[in-house]
Tab-separated table of N, CA and C in Angstrom:
chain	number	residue	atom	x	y	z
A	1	UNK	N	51.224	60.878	-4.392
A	1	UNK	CA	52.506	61.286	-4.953
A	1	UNK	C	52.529	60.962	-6.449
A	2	UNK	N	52.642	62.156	-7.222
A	2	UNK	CA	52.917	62.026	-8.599
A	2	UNK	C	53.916	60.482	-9.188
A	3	UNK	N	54.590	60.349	-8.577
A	3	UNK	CA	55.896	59.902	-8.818
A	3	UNK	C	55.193	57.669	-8.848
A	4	UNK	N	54.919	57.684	-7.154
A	4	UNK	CA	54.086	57.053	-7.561
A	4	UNK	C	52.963	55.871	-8.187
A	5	UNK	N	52.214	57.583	-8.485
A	5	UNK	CA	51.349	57.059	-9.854
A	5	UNK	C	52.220	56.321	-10.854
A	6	UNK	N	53.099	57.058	-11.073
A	6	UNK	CA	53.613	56.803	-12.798
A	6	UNK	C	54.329	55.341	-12.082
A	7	UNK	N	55.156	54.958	-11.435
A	7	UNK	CA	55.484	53.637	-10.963
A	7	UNK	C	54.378	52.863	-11.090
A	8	UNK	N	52.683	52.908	-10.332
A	8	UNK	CA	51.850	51.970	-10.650
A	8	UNK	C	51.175	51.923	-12.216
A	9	UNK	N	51.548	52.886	-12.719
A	9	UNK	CA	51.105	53.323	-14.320
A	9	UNK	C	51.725	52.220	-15.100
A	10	UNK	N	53.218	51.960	-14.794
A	10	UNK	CA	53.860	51.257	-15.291
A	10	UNK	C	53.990	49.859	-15.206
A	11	UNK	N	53.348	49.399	-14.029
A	11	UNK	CA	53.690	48.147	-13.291
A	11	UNK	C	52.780	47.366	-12.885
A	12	UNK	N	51.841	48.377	-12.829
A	12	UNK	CA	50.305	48.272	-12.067
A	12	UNK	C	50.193	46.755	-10.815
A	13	UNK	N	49.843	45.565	-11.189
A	13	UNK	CA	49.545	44.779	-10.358
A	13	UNK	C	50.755	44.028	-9.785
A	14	UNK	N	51.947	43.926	-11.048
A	14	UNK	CA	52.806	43.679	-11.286
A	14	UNK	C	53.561	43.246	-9.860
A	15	UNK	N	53.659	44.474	-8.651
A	15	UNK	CA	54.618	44.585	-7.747
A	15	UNK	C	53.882	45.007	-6.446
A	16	UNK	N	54.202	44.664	-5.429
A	16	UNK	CA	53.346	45.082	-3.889
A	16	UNK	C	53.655	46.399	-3.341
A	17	UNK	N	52.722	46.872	-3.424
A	17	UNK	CA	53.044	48.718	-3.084
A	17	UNK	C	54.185	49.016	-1.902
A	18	UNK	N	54.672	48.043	-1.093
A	18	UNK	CA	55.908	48.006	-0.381
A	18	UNK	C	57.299	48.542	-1.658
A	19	UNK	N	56.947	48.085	-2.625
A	19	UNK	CA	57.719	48.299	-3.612
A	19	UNK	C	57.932	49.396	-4.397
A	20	UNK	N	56.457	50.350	-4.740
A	20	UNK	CA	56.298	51.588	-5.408
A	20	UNK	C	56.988	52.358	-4.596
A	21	UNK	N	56.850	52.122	-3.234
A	21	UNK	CA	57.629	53.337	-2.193
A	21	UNK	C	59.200	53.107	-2.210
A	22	UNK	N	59.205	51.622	-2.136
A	22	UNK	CA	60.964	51.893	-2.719
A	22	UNK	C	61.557	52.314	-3.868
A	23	UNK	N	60.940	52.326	-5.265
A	23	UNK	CA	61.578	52.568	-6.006
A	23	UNK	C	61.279	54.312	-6.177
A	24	UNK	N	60.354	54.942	-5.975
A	24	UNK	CA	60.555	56.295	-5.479
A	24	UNK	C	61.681	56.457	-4.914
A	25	UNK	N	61.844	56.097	-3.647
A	25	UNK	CA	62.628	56.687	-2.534
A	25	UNK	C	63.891	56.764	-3.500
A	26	UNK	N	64.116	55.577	-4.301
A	26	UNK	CA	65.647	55.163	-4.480
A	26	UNK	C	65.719	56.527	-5.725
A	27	UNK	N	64.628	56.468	-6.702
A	27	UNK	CA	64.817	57.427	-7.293
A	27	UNK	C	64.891	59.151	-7.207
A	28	UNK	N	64.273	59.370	-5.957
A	28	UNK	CA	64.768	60.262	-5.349
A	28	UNK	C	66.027	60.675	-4.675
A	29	UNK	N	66.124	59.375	-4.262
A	29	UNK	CA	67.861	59.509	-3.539
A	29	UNK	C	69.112	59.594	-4.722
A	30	UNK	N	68.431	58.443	-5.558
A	30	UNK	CA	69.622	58.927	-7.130
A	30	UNK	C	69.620	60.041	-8.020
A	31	UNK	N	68.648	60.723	-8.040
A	31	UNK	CA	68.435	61.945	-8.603
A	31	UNK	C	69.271	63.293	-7.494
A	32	UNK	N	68.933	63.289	-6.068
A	32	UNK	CA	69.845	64.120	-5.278
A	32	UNK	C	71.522	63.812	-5.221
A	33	UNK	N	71.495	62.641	-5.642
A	33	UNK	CA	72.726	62.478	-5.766
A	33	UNK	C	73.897	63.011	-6.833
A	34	UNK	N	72.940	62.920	-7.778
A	34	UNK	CA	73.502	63.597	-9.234
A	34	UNK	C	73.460	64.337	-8.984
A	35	UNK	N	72.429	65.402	-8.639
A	35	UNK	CA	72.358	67.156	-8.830
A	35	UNK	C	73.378	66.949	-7.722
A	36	UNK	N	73.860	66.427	-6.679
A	36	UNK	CA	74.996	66.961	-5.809
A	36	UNK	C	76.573	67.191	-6.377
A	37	UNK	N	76.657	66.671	-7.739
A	37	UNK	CA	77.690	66.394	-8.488
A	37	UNK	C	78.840	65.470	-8.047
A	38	UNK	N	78.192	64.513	-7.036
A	38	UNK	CA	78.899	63.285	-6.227
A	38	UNK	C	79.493	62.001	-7.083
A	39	UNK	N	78.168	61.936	-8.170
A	39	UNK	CA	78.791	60.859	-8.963
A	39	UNK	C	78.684	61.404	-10.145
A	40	UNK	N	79.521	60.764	-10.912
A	40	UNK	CA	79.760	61.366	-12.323
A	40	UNK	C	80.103	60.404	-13.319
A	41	UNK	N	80.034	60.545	-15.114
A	41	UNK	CA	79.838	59.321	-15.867
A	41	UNK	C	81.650	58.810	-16.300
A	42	UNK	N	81.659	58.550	-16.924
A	42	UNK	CA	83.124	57.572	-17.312
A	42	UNK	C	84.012	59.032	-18.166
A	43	UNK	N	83.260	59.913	-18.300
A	43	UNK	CA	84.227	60.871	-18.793
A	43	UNK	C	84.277	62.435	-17.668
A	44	UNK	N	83.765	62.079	-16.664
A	44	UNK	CA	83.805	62.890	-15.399
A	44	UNK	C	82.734	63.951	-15.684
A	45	UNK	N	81.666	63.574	-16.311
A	45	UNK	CA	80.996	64.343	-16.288
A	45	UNK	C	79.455	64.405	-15.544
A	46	UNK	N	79.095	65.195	-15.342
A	46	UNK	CA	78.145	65.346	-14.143
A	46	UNK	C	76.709	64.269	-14.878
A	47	UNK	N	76.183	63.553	-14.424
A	47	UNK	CA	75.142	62.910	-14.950
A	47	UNK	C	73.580	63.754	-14.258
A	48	UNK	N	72.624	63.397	-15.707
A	48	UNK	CA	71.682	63.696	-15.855
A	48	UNK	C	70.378	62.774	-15.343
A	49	UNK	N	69.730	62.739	-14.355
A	49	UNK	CA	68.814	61.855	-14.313
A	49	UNK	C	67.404	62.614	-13.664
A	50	UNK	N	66.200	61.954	-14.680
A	50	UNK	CA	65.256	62.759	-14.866
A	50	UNK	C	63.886	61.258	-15.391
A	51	UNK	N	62.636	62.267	-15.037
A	51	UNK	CA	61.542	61.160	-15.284
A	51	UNK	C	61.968	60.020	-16.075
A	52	UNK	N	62.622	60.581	-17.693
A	52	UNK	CA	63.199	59.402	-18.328
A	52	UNK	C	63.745	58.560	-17.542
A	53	UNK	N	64.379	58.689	-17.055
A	53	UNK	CA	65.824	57.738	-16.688
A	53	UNK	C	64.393	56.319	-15.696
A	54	UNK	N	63.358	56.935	-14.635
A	54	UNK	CA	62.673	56.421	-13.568
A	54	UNK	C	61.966	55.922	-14.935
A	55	UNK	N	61.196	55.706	-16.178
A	55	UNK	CA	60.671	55.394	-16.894
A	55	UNK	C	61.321	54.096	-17.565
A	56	UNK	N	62.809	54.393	-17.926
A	56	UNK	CA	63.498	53.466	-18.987
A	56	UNK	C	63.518	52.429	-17.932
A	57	UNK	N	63.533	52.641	-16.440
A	57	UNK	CA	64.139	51.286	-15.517
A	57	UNK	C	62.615	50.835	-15.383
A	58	UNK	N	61.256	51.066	-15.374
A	58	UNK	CA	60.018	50.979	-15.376
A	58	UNK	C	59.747	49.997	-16.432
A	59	UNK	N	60.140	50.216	-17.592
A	59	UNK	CA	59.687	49.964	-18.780
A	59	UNK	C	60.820	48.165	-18.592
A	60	UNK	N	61.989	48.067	-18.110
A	60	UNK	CA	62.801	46.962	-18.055
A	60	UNK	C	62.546	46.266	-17.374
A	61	UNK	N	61.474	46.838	-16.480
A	61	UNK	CA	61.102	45.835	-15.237
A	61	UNK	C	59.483	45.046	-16.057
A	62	UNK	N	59.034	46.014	-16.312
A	62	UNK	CA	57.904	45.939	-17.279
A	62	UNK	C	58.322	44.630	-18.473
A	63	UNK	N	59.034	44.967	-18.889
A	63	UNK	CA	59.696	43.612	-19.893
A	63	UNK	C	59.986	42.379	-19.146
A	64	UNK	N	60.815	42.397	-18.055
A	64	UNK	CA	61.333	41.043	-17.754
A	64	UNK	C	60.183	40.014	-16.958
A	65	UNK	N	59.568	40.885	-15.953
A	65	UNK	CA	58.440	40.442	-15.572
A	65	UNK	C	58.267	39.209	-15.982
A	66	UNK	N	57.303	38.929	-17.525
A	66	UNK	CA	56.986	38.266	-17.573
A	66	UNK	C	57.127	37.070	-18.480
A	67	UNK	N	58.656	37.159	-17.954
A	67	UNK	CA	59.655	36.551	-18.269
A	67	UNK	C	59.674	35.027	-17.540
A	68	UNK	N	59.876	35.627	-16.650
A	68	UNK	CA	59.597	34.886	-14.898
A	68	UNK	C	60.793	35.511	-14.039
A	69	UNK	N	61.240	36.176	-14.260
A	69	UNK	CA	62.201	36.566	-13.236
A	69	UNK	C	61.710	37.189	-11.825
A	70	UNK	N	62.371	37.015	-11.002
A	70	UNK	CA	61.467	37.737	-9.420
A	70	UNK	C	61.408	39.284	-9.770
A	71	UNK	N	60.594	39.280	-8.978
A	71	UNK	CA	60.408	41.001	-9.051
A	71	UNK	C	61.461	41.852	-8.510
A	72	UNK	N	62.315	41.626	-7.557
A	72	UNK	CA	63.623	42.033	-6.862
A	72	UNK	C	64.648	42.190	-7.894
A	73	UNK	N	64.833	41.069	-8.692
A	73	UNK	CA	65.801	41.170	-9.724
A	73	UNK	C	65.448	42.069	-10.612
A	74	UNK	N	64.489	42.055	-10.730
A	74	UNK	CA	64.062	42.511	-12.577
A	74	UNK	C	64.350	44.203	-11.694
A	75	UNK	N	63.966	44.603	-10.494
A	75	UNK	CA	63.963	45.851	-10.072
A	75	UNK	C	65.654	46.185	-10.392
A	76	UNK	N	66.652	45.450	-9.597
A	76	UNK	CA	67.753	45.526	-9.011
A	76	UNK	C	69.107	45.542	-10.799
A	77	UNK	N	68.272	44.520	-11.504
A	77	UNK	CA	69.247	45.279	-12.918
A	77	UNK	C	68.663	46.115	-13.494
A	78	UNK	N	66.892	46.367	-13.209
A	78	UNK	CA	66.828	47.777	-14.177
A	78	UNK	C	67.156	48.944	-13.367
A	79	UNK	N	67.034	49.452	-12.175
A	79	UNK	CA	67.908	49.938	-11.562
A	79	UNK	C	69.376	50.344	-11.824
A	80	UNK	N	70.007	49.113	-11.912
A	80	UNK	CA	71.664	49.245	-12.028
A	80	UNK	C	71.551	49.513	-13.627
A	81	UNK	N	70.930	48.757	-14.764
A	81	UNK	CA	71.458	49.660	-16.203
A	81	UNK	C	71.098	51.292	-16.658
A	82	UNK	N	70.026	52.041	-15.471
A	82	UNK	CA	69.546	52.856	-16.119
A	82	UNK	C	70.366	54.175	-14.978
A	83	UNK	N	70.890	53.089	-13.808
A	83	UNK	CA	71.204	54.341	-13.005
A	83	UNK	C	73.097	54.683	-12.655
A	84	UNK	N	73.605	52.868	-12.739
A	84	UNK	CA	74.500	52.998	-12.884
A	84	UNK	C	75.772	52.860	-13.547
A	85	UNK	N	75.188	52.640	-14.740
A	85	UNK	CA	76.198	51.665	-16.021
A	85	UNK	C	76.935	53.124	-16.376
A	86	UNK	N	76.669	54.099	-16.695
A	86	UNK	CA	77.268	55.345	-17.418
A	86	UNK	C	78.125	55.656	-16.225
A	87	UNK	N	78.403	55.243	-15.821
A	87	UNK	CA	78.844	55.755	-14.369
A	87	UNK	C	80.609	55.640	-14.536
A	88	UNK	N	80.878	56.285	-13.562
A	88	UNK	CA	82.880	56.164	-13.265
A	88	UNK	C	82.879	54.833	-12.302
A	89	UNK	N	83.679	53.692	-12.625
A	89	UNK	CA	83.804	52.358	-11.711
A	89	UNK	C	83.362	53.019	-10.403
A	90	UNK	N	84.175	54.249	-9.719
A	90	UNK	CA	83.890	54.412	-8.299
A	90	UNK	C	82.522	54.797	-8.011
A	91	UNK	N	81.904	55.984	-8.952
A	91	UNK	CA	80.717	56.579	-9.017
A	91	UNK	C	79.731	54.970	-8.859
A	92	UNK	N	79.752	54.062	-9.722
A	92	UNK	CA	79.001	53.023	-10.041
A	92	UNK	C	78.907	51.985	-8.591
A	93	UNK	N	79.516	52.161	-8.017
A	93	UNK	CA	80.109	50.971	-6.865
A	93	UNK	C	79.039	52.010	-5.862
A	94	UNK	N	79.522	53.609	-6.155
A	94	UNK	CA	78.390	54.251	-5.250
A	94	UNK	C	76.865	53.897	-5.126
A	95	UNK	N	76.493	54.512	-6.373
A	95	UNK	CA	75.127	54.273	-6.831
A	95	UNK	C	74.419	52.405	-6.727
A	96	UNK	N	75.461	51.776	-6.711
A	96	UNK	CA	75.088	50.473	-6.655
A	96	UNK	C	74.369	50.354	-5.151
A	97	UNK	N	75.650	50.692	-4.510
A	97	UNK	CA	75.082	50.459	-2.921
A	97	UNK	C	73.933	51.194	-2.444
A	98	UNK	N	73.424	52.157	-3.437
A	98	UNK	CA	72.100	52.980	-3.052
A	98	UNK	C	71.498	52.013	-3.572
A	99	UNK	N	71.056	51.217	-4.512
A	99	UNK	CA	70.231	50.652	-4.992
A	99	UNK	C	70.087	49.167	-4.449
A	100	UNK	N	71.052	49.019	-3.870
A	100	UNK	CA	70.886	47.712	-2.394
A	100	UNK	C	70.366	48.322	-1.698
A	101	UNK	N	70.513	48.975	-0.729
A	101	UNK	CA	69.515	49.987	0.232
A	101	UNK	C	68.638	50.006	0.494
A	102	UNK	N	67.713	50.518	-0.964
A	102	UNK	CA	66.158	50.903	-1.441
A	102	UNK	C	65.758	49.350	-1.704
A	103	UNK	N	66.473	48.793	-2.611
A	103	UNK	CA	65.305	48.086	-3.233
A	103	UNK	C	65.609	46.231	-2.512
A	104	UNK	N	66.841	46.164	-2.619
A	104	UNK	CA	67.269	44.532	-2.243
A	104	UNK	C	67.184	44.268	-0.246
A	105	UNK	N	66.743	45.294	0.347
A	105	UNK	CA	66.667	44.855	1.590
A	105	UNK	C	66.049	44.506	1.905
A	106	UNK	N	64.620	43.656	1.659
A	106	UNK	CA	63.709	42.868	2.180
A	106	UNK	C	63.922	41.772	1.018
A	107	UNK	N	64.692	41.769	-0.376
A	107	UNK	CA	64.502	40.512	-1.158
A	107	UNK	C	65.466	39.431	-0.579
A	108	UNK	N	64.341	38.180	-1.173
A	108	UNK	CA	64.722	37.054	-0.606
A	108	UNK	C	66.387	36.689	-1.015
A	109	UNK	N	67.095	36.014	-0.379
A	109	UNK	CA	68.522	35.266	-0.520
A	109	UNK	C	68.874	35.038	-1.976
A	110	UNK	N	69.285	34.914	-2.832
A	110	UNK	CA	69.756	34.229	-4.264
A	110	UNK	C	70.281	33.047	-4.067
């Protein structure tokens, strides 16, 4: 799967391939979601999400890493700034709970 690649492109050893398949999935599921015109940004307008968008949250996870932050987290806010911050409060509360779903259901407790 194209998609992926570019996740291990980005991350490479970084994360356990249990993980490349979630953040696909999720980005697939947030991308159908937009084109459904379900959620929309703070001025009701239909949002755009595209390779960029799966790149900018790649690239944040890519940064915090090696930081020391867990890998769950670093997924779960680059996730939430790239997928749901532009968002309408309700739209955002949506998209949030997709991104618990995909990515926070096997991470450990906080």
């Amino acid at each position: 799967d194209d998609l992926a690649d570019v996740v291990r492109c980005y991350l490479s050893a970084s994360i356990p391939p249990s993980k490349v398949k979630a953040i696909v999935s999720l980005y697939l599921a947030a991308r159908a979601l937009a084109r459904s015109g379900e959620v929309y940004d703070g001025a009701k307008q239909r949002v755009h999400l595209n390779l960029r968008s799966l790149t900018r949250m790649l690239q944040y996870v890519k940064l915090m890493l090696p930081m020391g932050y867990p890998v769950h987290r670093c997924l779960f806010e680059g996730a939430c700034m790239v997928l749901a911050t532009q968002l309408h409060p309700t739209c955002a509360r949506q998209m949030e709970g997709l991104i618990t779903r995909h990515l926070a259901s096997d991470a450990p407790p906080v």
